[in-house]
Amino acid sequence: MNAIKFLYAAYIVTWLIHVLYIGTIVHRFSRLRREMKEFKRK
Amino acid sequence: MKRAFPILAIVTAVLLAYALYQALVVAPTDAQQGDVYRIIYYHVPSAWTAFLLFFINFIASVRYLADGKPSTRQAAKWIAVAVGVAGAVAAFVIPLPGGIRPSAIATTVLAIPVFYFLLGKYFPGEKLDVLAVTTAEVGVVFCTIVLVTGPIWARPVWGIWWAPGDIRLTSTLVLWLIYVSYLILRRFSDSAQTQKLAAALAVFGALDVPLVYFSIWFFRTQHPQPVIGGGGSMDPKMLDVLMISWTAFLFFAFLVCWSRYRLEILRREVEQAHAMQSLSGADSSVSISSPAVSTRGSQ
């Protein structure tokens, strides 16, 4: 059935959005930790 | 506390996997829509989670604004109690449109004073603002999923991606836009009043949430009736799977909010360190001629 493609698309897009968002959190965390380490080194 | 996060992450992963299995394998197929209806198990829990996060953002923002002055703090406490009690009583007294359960309205309204006092207790001072930005950002993510999965579901069922002018769809889009503008304001404004302005915007944004939810009762819309809270006639097995899915989403949202909350705390620490560094730099440059400034900066 062709409609099943929409079901998979919805589930895939949902997790893609979550993964992308978690990725931005991880990226921001690592950048801020790096900055904090530099401060402490000074 | 450090151990709690990985344990919660494992529990959430198991719950999400279980919810996915329930949604794709266990839940019965819909007689009219076939398997495509299973989008409901991601679409609806995402919407409920977004509403809950925007509700927390609203309470945190109101409390943050109210706590600014001792007089408004006292008044806001009593207003919160009055709104909760009056709203709960009104839900049973005032006749509601068919399908809306008074108990559902009363529970929601009573949550206002409950959350107001809980958030004030566990997130005092600036932590309220940290919580507000956290819930707004994660709420926008869940609201984005609602806006993306909705059209994907609508296309095979309604034959169109979007119903222009439909109040449920439009008000959800407006809700998303309000909170995106909230985040943009926080990201790009350097004013000392940014936090208060954002909190005020969040209060107006939250007013759109009841409009989104109740729009299907008060306006003619293509969107179907709600599955719980009245008017719905969902198969009990489907409802069970929906609740499992929402529980998994709530765990996941809590985990993401926790991470985002810690990120915001760290961001403010780094910002403070930057400010202290620039202040000490400025102090040392003027300390020769002005020892008083130097003393203040070293505190």
mmCIF file of C-alpha atoms in Angstrom:
data_model
loop_
_atom_site.group_PDB
_atom_site.id
_atom_site.type_symbol
_atom_site.label_atom_id
_atom_site.label_comp_id
_atom_site.label_asym_id
_atom_site.label_seq_id
_atom_site.Cartn_x
_atom_site.Cartn_y
_atom_site.Cartn_z
ATOM 1 C CA MET A 1 0.000 0.000 0.000
ATOM 2 C CA ASN A 2 1.362 3.382 -1.017
ATOM 3 C CA ALA A 3 0.148 5.131 2.187
ATOM 4 C CA ILE A 4 2.623 3.111 4.255
ATOM 5 C CA LYS A 5 5.399 5.308 2.845
ATOM 6 C CA PHE A 6 3.835 8.247 4.664
ATOM 7 C CA LEU A 7 3.887 6.322 7.935
ATOM 8 C CA TYR A 8 7.589 5.555 7.605
ATOM 9 C CA ALA A 9 8.294 9.108 6.468
ATOM 10 C CA ALA A 10 6.582 10.537 9.571
ATOM 11 C CA TYR A 11 8.529 8.251 11.934
ATOM 12 C CA ILE A 12 11.853 8.876 10.196
ATOM 13 C CA VAL A 13 11.356 12.657 10.124
ATOM 14 C CA THR A 14 10.443 12.664 13.837
ATOM 15 C CA TRP A 15 13.670 10.941 14.816
ATOM 16 C CA LEU A 16 15.686 12.994 12.373
ATOM 17 C CA ILE A 17 14.475 16.186 14.071
ATOM 18 C CA HIS A 18 15.252 14.767 17.528
ATOM 19 C CA VAL A 19 18.700 13.561 16.498
ATOM 20 C CA LEU A 20 19.512 16.927 14.897
ATOM 21 C CA TYR A 21 18.402 18.774 18.020
ATOM 22 C CA ILE A 22 20.380 16.493 20.346
ATOM 23 C CA GLY A 23 23.339 17.025 18.000
ATOM 24 C CA THR A 24 23.120 20.803 18.497
ATOM 25 C CA ILE A 25 23.000 20.317 22.285
ATOM 26 C CA VAL A 26 26.092 18.086 22.210
ATOM 27 C CA HIS A 27 27.896 20.551 19.927
ATOM 28 C CA ARG A 28 27.074 23.524 22.179
ATOM 29 C CA PHE A 29 28.120 21.536 25.272
ATOM 30 C CA SER A 30 31.511 20.651 23.862
ATOM 31 C CA ARG A 31 32.122 24.257 22.731
ATOM 32 C CA LEU A 32 31.229 25.685 26.148
ATOM 33 C CA ARG A 33 33.284 23.057 28.002
ATOM 34 C CA ARG A 34 36.258 23.934 25.818
ATOM 35 C CA GLU A 35 35.791 27.621 26.626
ATOM 36 C CA MET A 36 35.476 26.873 30.336
ATOM 37 C CA LYS A 37 38.661 24.789 30.287
ATOM 38 C CA GLU A 38 40.521 27.658 28.634
ATOM 39 C CA PHE A 39 39.302 30.016 31.331
ATOM 40 C CA LYS A 40 40.459 27.676 34.071
ATOM 41 C CA ARG A 41 43.856 27.283 32.392
ATOM 42 C CA LYS A 42 44.307 31.066 32.411
ATOM 43 C CA MET B 1 22.810 12.730 40.340
ATOM 44 C CA LYS B 2 25.504 11.835 37.798
ATOM 45 C CA ARG B 3 24.357 8.213 37.835
ATOM 46 C CA ALA B 4 20.704 9.148 37.458
ATOM 47 C CA PHE B 5 21.159 10.533 33.946
ATOM 48 C CA PRO B 6 22.545 7.369 32.265
ATOM 49 C CA ILE B 7 20.026 5.213 34.141
ATOM 50 C CA LEU B 8 17.196 7.443 32.958
ATOM 51 C CA ALA B 9 18.628 7.400 29.428
ATOM 52 C CA ILE B 10 18.569 3.583 29.386
ATOM 53 C CA VAL B 11 15.021 3.481 30.781
ATOM 54 C CA THR B 12 13.921 6.027 28.144
ATOM 55 C CA ALA B 13 15.557 4.085 25.311
ATOM 56 C CA VAL B 14 13.804 0.876 26.424
ATOM 57 C CA LEU B 15 10.484 2.715 26.723
ATOM 58 C CA LEU B 16 10.831 4.295 23.280
ATOM 59 C CA ALA B 17 11.686 0.938 21.706
ATOM 60 C CA TYR B 18 8.708 -0.663 23.467
ATOM 61 C CA ALA B 19 6.412 2.177 22.341
ATOM 62 C CA LEU B 20 7.647 1.780 18.758
ATOM 63 C CA TYR B 21 6.945 -1.962 18.877
ATOM 64 C CA GLN B 22 3.476 -1.315 20.293
ATOM 65 C CA ALA B 23 2.747 1.364 17.686
ATOM 66 C CA LEU B 24 3.900 -0.617 14.643
ATOM 67 C CA VAL B 25 3.104 -4.216 15.633
ATOM 68 C CA VAL B 26 0.658 -4.507 18.545
ATOM 69 C CA ALA B 27 -1.819 -1.681 17.861
ATOM 70 C CA PRO B 28 -4.717 -2.830 15.655
ATOM 71 C CA THR B 29 -5.039 -1.508 12.123
ATOM 72 C CA ASP B 30 -7.637 1.221 11.600
ATOM 73 C CA ALA B 31 -10.640 0.094 9.546
ATOM 74 C CA GLN B 32 -10.837 3.337 7.547
ATOM 75 C CA GLN B 33 -7.270 4.640 7.310
ATOM 76 C CA GLY B 34 -5.302 1.410 7.342
ATOM 77 C CA ASP B 35 -1.783 1.481 8.773
ATOM 78 C CA VAL B 36 -1.102 5.133 8.034
ATOM 79 C CA TYR B 37 -3.179 6.105 11.095
ATOM 80 C CA ARG B 38 -0.210 4.842 13.199
ATOM 81 C CA ILE B 39 1.287 8.300 12.706
ATOM 82 C CA ILE B 40 -1.040 9.216 15.587
ATOM 83 C CA TYR B 41 1.391 7.496 17.992
ATOM 84 C CA TYR B 42 4.025 10.132 17.233
ATOM 85 C CA HIS B 43 1.850 13.081 16.197
ATOM 86 C CA VAL B 44 -0.449 13.274 19.233
ATOM 87 C CA PRO B 45 2.117 12.532 22.001
ATOM 88 C CA SER B 46 4.385 15.179 20.426
ATOM 89 C CA ALA B 47 1.529 17.707 20.594
ATOM 90 C CA TRP B 48 0.689 16.866 24.213
ATOM 91 C CA THR B 49 4.350 17.058 25.195
ATOM 92 C CA ALA B 50 4.735 20.429 23.463
ATOM 93 C CA PHE B 51 1.622 21.751 25.247
ATOM 94 C CA LEU B 52 2.966 20.554 28.601
ATOM 95 C CA LEU B 53 6.350 22.183 27.988
ATOM 96 C CA PHE B 54 4.721 25.466 26.918
ATOM 97 C CA PHE B 55 2.551 25.293 30.037
ATOM 98 C CA ILE B 56 5.653 24.929 32.240
ATOM 99 C CA ASN B 57 7.271 27.768 30.289
ATOM 100 C CA PHE B 58 4.180 29.913 30.955
ATOM 101 C CA ILE B 59 4.176 29.230 34.705
ATOM 102 C CA ALA B 60 7.955 29.755 34.975
ATOM 103 C CA SER B 61 7.671 33.031 33.029
ATOM 104 C CA VAL B 62 4.799 34.341 35.161
ATOM 105 C CA ARG B 63 6.631 33.385 38.334
ATOM 106 C CA TYR B 64 9.848 34.974 37.068
ATOM 107 C CA LEU B 65 8.008 38.231 36.309
ATOM 108 C CA ALA B 66 6.087 38.139 39.590
ATOM 109 C CA ASP B 67 9.156 37.430 41.734
ATOM 110 C CA GLY B 68 10.764 40.670 40.526
ATOM 111 C CA LYS B 69 9.055 42.702 43.264
ATOM 112 C CA PRO B 70 7.958 41.549 46.757
ATOM 113 C CA SER B 71 4.520 43.145 46.310
ATOM 114 C CA THR B 72 3.794 41.409 42.978
ATOM 115 C CA ARG B 73 5.164 38.143 44.394
ATOM 116 C CA GLN B 74 2.546 38.132 47.151
ATOM 117 C CA ALA B 75 -0.265 39.201 44.829
ATOM 118 C CA ALA B 76 0.674 36.611 42.174
ATOM 119 C CA LYS B 77 0.541 33.797 44.747
ATOM 120 C CA TRP B 78 -3.060 34.633 45.615
ATOM 121 C CA ILE B 79 -3.996 35.157 41.970
ATOM 122 C CA ALA B 80 -2.621 31.700 41.119
ATOM 123 C CA VAL B 81 -4.676 30.119 43.914
ATOM 124 C CA ALA B 82 -7.778 32.108 42.915
ATOM 125 C CA VAL B 83 -7.438 31.139 39.236
ATOM 126 C CA GLY B 84 -7.050 27.463 40.174
ATOM 127 C CA VAL B 85 -10.015 27.331 42.543
ATOM 128 C CA ALA B 86 -12.342 29.572 40.485
ATOM 129 C CA GLY B 87 -11.472 27.741 37.267
ATOM 130 C CA ALA B 88 -12.066 24.315 38.810
ATOM 131 C CA VAL B 89 -15.462 25.404 40.196
ATOM 132 C CA ALA B 90 -16.419 27.145 36.927
ATOM 133 C CA ALA B 91 -15.632 23.968 34.961
ATOM 134 C CA PHE B 92 -18.516 22.216 36.761
ATOM 135 C CA VAL B 93 -20.883 25.192 36.925
ATOM 136 C CA ILE B 94 -20.633 26.702 33.449
ATOM 137 C CA PRO B 95 -22.148 24.489 30.696
ATOM 138 C CA LEU B 96 -19.388 23.312 28.380
ATOM 139 C CA PRO B 97 -19.721 22.324 24.707
ATOM 140 C CA GLY B 98 -20.574 18.658 24.172
ATOM 141 C CA GLY B 99 -17.644 16.334 24.568
ATOM 142 C CA ILE B 100 -15.547 18.469 26.929
ATOM 143 C CA ARG B 101 -15.253 16.789 30.316
ATOM 144 C CA PRO B 102 -15.501 19.253 33.263
ATOM 145 C CA SER B 103 -13.055 17.076 35.246
ATOM 146 C CA ALA B 104 -10.427 17.454 32.487
ATOM 147 C CA ILE B 105 -10.783 21.247 32.533
ATOM 148 C CA ALA B 106 -10.761 21.377 36.354
ATOM 149 C CA THR B 107 -7.597 19.239 36.538
ATOM 150 C CA THR B 108 -5.819 21.427 33.998
ATOM 151 C CA VAL B 109 -6.786 24.666 35.748
ATOM 152 C CA LEU B 110 -5.817 23.282 39.166
ATOM 153 C CA ALA B 111 -2.404 22.482 37.749
ATOM 154 C CA ILE B 112 -1.739 26.243 37.499
ATOM 155 C CA PRO B 113 -1.347 26.903 41.273
ATOM 156 C CA VAL B 114 0.269 23.485 41.814
ATOM 157 C CA PHE B 115 2.964 24.136 39.189
ATOM 158 C CA TYR B 116 3.276 27.759 40.310
ATOM 159 C CA PHE B 117 4.302 26.738 43.829
ATOM 160 C CA LEU B 118 6.376 23.703 42.805
ATOM 161 C CA LEU B 119 8.418 25.638 40.238
ATOM 162 C CA GLY B 120 8.932 28.491 42.710
ATOM 163 C CA LYS B 121 10.196 26.023 45.291
ATOM 164 C CA TYR B 122 12.531 23.943 43.110
ATOM 165 C CA PHE B 123 13.637 26.632 40.637
ATOM 166 C CA PRO B 124 14.179 29.804 42.659
ATOM 167 C CA GLY B 125 15.446 33.078 41.170
ATOM 168 C CA GLU B 126 17.313 32.847 37.872
ATOM 169 C CA LYS B 127 16.674 29.112 37.645
ATOM 170 C CA LEU B 128 13.091 29.968 36.671
ATOM 171 C CA ASP B 129 14.421 31.786 33.635
ATOM 172 C CA VAL B 130 16.722 28.870 32.807
ATOM 173 C CA LEU B 131 13.744 26.522 33.029
ATOM 174 C CA ALA B 132 11.661 28.851 30.848
ATOM 175 C CA VAL B 133 14.191 28.920 28.000
ATOM 176 C CA THR B 134 14.718 25.159 28.315
ATOM 177 C CA THR B 135 11.036 24.270 28.040
ATOM 178 C CA ALA B 136 10.479 26.790 25.236
ATOM 179 C CA GLU B 137 13.275 25.337 23.103
ATOM 180 C CA VAL B 138 12.363 21.686 23.659
ATOM 181 C CA GLY B 139 8.691 22.593 23.205
ATOM 182 C CA VAL B 140 9.473 24.124 19.823
ATOM 183 C CA VAL B 141 11.184 20.878 18.778
ATOM 184 C CA PHE B 142 8.086 18.831 19.675
ATOM 185 C CA CYS B 143 5.797 21.413 18.065
ATOM 186 C CA THR B 144 7.921 21.203 14.892
ATOM 187 C CA ILE B 145 7.325 17.446 14.839
ATOM 188 C CA VAL B 146 3.572 18.067 15.146
ATOM 189 C CA LEU B 147 3.677 20.473 12.214
ATOM 190 C CA VAL B 148 5.730 18.090 10.078
ATOM 191 C CA THR B 149 3.950 14.818 10.856
ATOM 192 C CA GLY B 150 0.502 16.458 10.530
ATOM 193 C CA PRO B 151 0.782 17.198 6.798
ATOM 194 C CA ILE B 152 2.476 13.824 6.177
ATOM 195 C CA TRP B 153 -0.598 12.205 7.732
ATOM 196 C CA ALA B 154 -3.050 14.575 6.048
ATOM 197 C CA ARG B 155 -1.809 13.886 2.504
ATOM 198 C CA PRO B 156 -2.959 10.229 2.239
ATOM 199 C CA VAL B 157 -6.065 10.737 4.431
ATOM 200 C CA TRP B 158 -7.438 14.130 3.357
ATOM 201 C CA GLY B 159 -5.778 14.259 -0.049
ATOM 202 C CA ILE B 160 -4.075 17.564 0.795
ATOM 203 C CA TRP B 161 -0.934 18.489 2.725
ATOM 204 C CA TRP B 162 -2.462 21.488 4.507
ATOM 205 C CA ALA B 163 -5.986 22.839 4.930
ATOM 206 C CA PRO B 164 -5.620 26.609 4.459
ATOM 207 C CA GLY B 165 -7.657 28.597 6.958
ATOM 208 C CA ASP B 166 -8.252 25.608 9.240
ATOM 209 C CA ILE B 167 -8.217 27.044 12.762
ATOM 210 C CA ARG B 168 -6.494 24.054 14.432
ATOM 211 C CA LEU B 169 -3.688 23.990 11.889
ATOM 212 C CA THR B 170 -3.292 27.768 11.728
ATOM 213 C CA SER B 171 -3.315 28.263 15.512
ATOM 214 C CA THR B 172 -0.682 25.518 15.891
ATOM 215 C CA LEU B 173 1.486 27.266 13.306
ATOM 216 C CA VAL B 174 0.997 30.591 15.135
ATOM 217 C CA LEU B 175 1.956 28.891 18.417
ATOM 218 C CA TRP B 176 5.152 27.608 16.823
ATOM 219 C CA LEU B 177 5.936 31.049 15.371
ATOM 220 C CA ILE B 178 5.425 32.759 18.749
ATOM 221 C CA TYR B 179 7.870 30.434 20.487
ATOM 222 C CA VAL B 180 10.371 30.632 17.646
ATOM 223 C CA SER B 181 10.252 34.437 17.979
ATOM 224 C CA TYR B 182 10.715 33.949 21.745
ATOM 225 C CA LEU B 183 13.901 31.979 21.096
ATOM 226 C CA ILE B 184 15.122 34.488 18.492
ATOM 227 C CA LEU B 185 14.547 37.316 20.969
ATOM 228 C CA ARG B 186 16.586 35.505 23.597
ATOM 229 C CA ARG B 187 19.326 34.626 21.139
ATOM 230 C CA PHE B 188 19.922 38.022 19.565
ATOM 231 C CA SER B 189 18.882 40.637 22.133
ATOM 232 C CA ASP B 190 21.637 42.023 24.373
ATOM 233 C CA SER B 191 19.347 44.210 26.442
ATOM 234 C CA ALA B 192 19.296 43.853 30.217
ATOM 235 C CA GLN B 193 15.518 43.538 29.896
ATOM 236 C CA THR B 194 15.655 40.566 27.497
ATOM 237 C CA GLN B 195 14.662 38.001 30.093
ATOM 238 C CA LYS B 196 11.649 40.025 31.220
ATOM 239 C CA LEU B 197 10.598 40.785 27.631
ATOM 240 C CA ALA B 198 10.888 37.102 26.744
ATOM 241 C CA ALA B 199 8.872 36.149 29.823
ATOM 242 C CA ALA B 200 6.131 38.606 28.801
ATOM 243 C CA LEU B 201 6.121 37.196 25.258
ATOM 244 C CA ALA B 202 5.880 33.669 26.670
ATOM 245 C CA VAL B 203 2.764 34.640 28.637
ATOM 246 C CA PHE B 204 1.061 35.784 25.417
ATOM 247 C CA GLY B 205 2.322 32.720 23.577
ATOM 248 C CA ALA B 206 0.802 30.400 26.167
ATOM 249 C CA LEU B 207 -2.607 31.988 25.605
ATOM 250 C CA ASP B 208 -2.557 30.358 22.170
ATOM 251 C CA VAL B 209 -2.344 26.851 23.682
ATOM 252 C CA PRO B 210 -6.004 26.720 24.848
ATOM 253 C CA LEU B 211 -7.032 28.160 21.469
ATOM 254 C CA VAL B 212 -5.191 25.333 19.706
ATOM 255 C CA TYR B 213 -6.726 22.694 21.954
ATOM 256 C CA PHE B 214 -10.320 23.948 22.036
ATOM 257 C CA SER B 215 -10.455 25.164 18.429
ATOM 258 C CA ILE B 216 -11.911 21.857 17.248
ATOM 259 C CA TRP B 217 -14.917 22.304 19.539
ATOM 260 C CA PHE B 218 -15.650 25.940 18.814
ATOM 261 C CA PHE B 219 -14.882 26.146 15.080
ATOM 262 C CA ARG B 220 -15.595 24.045 12.039
ATOM 263 C CA THR B 221 -12.365 22.300 11.193
ATOM 264 C CA GLN B 222 -11.042 19.470 9.067
ATOM 265 C CA HIS B 223 -9.006 18.186 12.012
ATOM 266 C CA PRO B 224 -10.642 15.211 13.820
ATOM 267 C CA GLN B 225 -12.043 15.411 17.363
ATOM 268 C CA PRO B 226 -9.642 14.831 20.275
ATOM 269 C CA VAL B 227 -8.970 11.249 21.288
ATOM 270 C CA ILE B 228 -9.153 11.945 25.028
ATOM 271 C CA GLY B 229 -10.715 14.684 27.149
ATOM 272 C CA GLY B 230 -14.119 14.085 25.560
ATOM 273 C CA GLY B 231 -15.710 13.502 22.206
ATOM 274 C CA GLY B 232 -13.295 10.777 21.153
ATOM 275 C CA SER B 233 -14.296 7.233 20.294
ATOM 276 C CA MET B 234 -10.942 5.504 20.094
ATOM 277 C CA ASP B 235 -10.509 1.767 20.421
ATOM 278 C CA PRO B 236 -9.270 0.971 23.984
ATOM 279 C CA LYS B 237 -6.299 -0.984 22.581
ATOM 280 C CA MET B 238 -5.294 1.980 20.438
ATOM 281 C CA LEU B 239 -5.698 4.298 23.437
ATOM 282 C CA ASP B 240 -3.429 2.045 25.537
ATOM 283 C CA VAL B 241 -0.709 2.223 22.884
ATOM 284 C CA LEU B 242 -1.150 5.986 22.654
ATOM 285 C CA MET B 243 -0.627 6.301 26.414
ATOM 286 C CA ILE B 244 2.468 4.074 26.270
ATOM 287 C CA SER B 245 3.818 6.224 23.469
ATOM 288 C CA TRP B 246 3.129 9.440 25.385
ATOM 289 C CA THR B 247 4.808 8.055 28.503
ATOM 290 C CA ALA B 248 7.911 7.251 26.435
ATOM 291 C CA PHE B 249 7.829 10.739 24.900
ATOM 292 C CA LEU B 250 7.513 12.333 28.353
ATOM 293 C CA PHE B 251 10.580 10.438 29.582
ATOM 294 C CA PHE B 252 12.453 11.480 26.454
ATOM 295 C CA ALA B 253 11.362 15.127 26.810
ATOM 296 C CA PHE B 254 12.455 15.119 30.452
ATOM 297 C CA LEU B 255 15.856 13.754 29.473
ATOM 298 C CA VAL B 256 16.317 16.346 26.710
ATOM 299 C CA CYS B 257 15.148 19.150 29.041
ATOM 300 C CA TRP B 258 17.638 17.987 31.650
ATOM 301 C CA SER B 259 20.486 18.200 29.118
ATOM 302 C CA ARG B 260 19.316 21.561 27.817
ATOM 303 C CA TYR B 261 18.955 22.889 31.381
ATOM 304 C CA ARG B 262 22.547 21.900 32.193
ATOM 305 C CA LEU B 263 23.684 23.464 28.929
ATOM 306 C CA GLU B 264 22.002 26.753 29.814
ATOM 307 C CA ILE B 265 23.589 26.746 33.286
ATOM 308 C CA LEU B 266 27.008 26.140 31.701
ATOM 309 C CA ARG B 267 26.393 28.873 29.102
ATOM 310 C CA ARG B 268 25.631 31.373 31.859
ATOM 311 C CA GLU B 269 28.749 30.314 33.792
ATOM 312 C CA VAL B 270 30.900 30.883 30.708
ATOM 313 C CA GLU B 271 29.181 34.229 30.087
ATOM 314 C CA GLN B 272 29.850 35.213 33.694
ATOM 315 C CA ALA B 273 33.487 34.154 33.373
ATOM 316 C CA HIS B 274 33.776 36.314 30.237
ATOM 317 C CA ALA B 275 32.252 39.264 32.083
ATOM 318 C CA MET B 276 34.532 38.775 35.081
ATOM 319 C CA GLN B 277 37.567 38.543 32.820
ATOM 320 C CA SER B 278 36.714 41.712 30.922
ATOM 321 C CA LEU B 279 35.896 43.452 34.195
ATOM 322 C CA SER B 280 39.197 42.453 35.793
ATOM 323 C CA GLY B 281 40.985 43.519 32.595
ATOM 324 C CA ALA B 282 39.275 46.909 32.736
ATOM 325 C CA ASP B 283 40.013 47.228 36.439
ATOM 326 C CA SER B 284 43.697 46.478 36.035
ATOM 327 C CA SER B 285 43.946 49.084 33.281
ATOM 328 C CA VAL B 286 42.476 51.804 35.533
ATOM 329 C CA SER B 287 43.792 50.566 38.878
ATOM 330 C CA ILE B 288 46.831 52.877 38.741
ATOM 331 C CA SER B 289 44.684 55.989 38.834
ATOM 332 C CA SER B 290 41.583 54.563 40.525
ATOM 333 C CA PRO B 291 42.116 52.008 43.314
ATOM 334 C CA ALA B 292 38.403 52.135 44.254
ATOM 335 C CA VAL B 293 37.336 50.610 40.916
ATOM 336 C CA SER B 294 39.988 47.940 41.285
ATOM 337 C CA THR B 295 38.686 46.999 44.742
ATOM 338 C CA ARG B 296 35.113 46.687 43.455
ATOM 339 C CA GLY B 297 36.169 44.519 40.529
ATOM 340 C CA SER B 298 38.056 42.058 42.675
ATOM 341 C CA GLN B 299 35.004 41.157 44.746
#
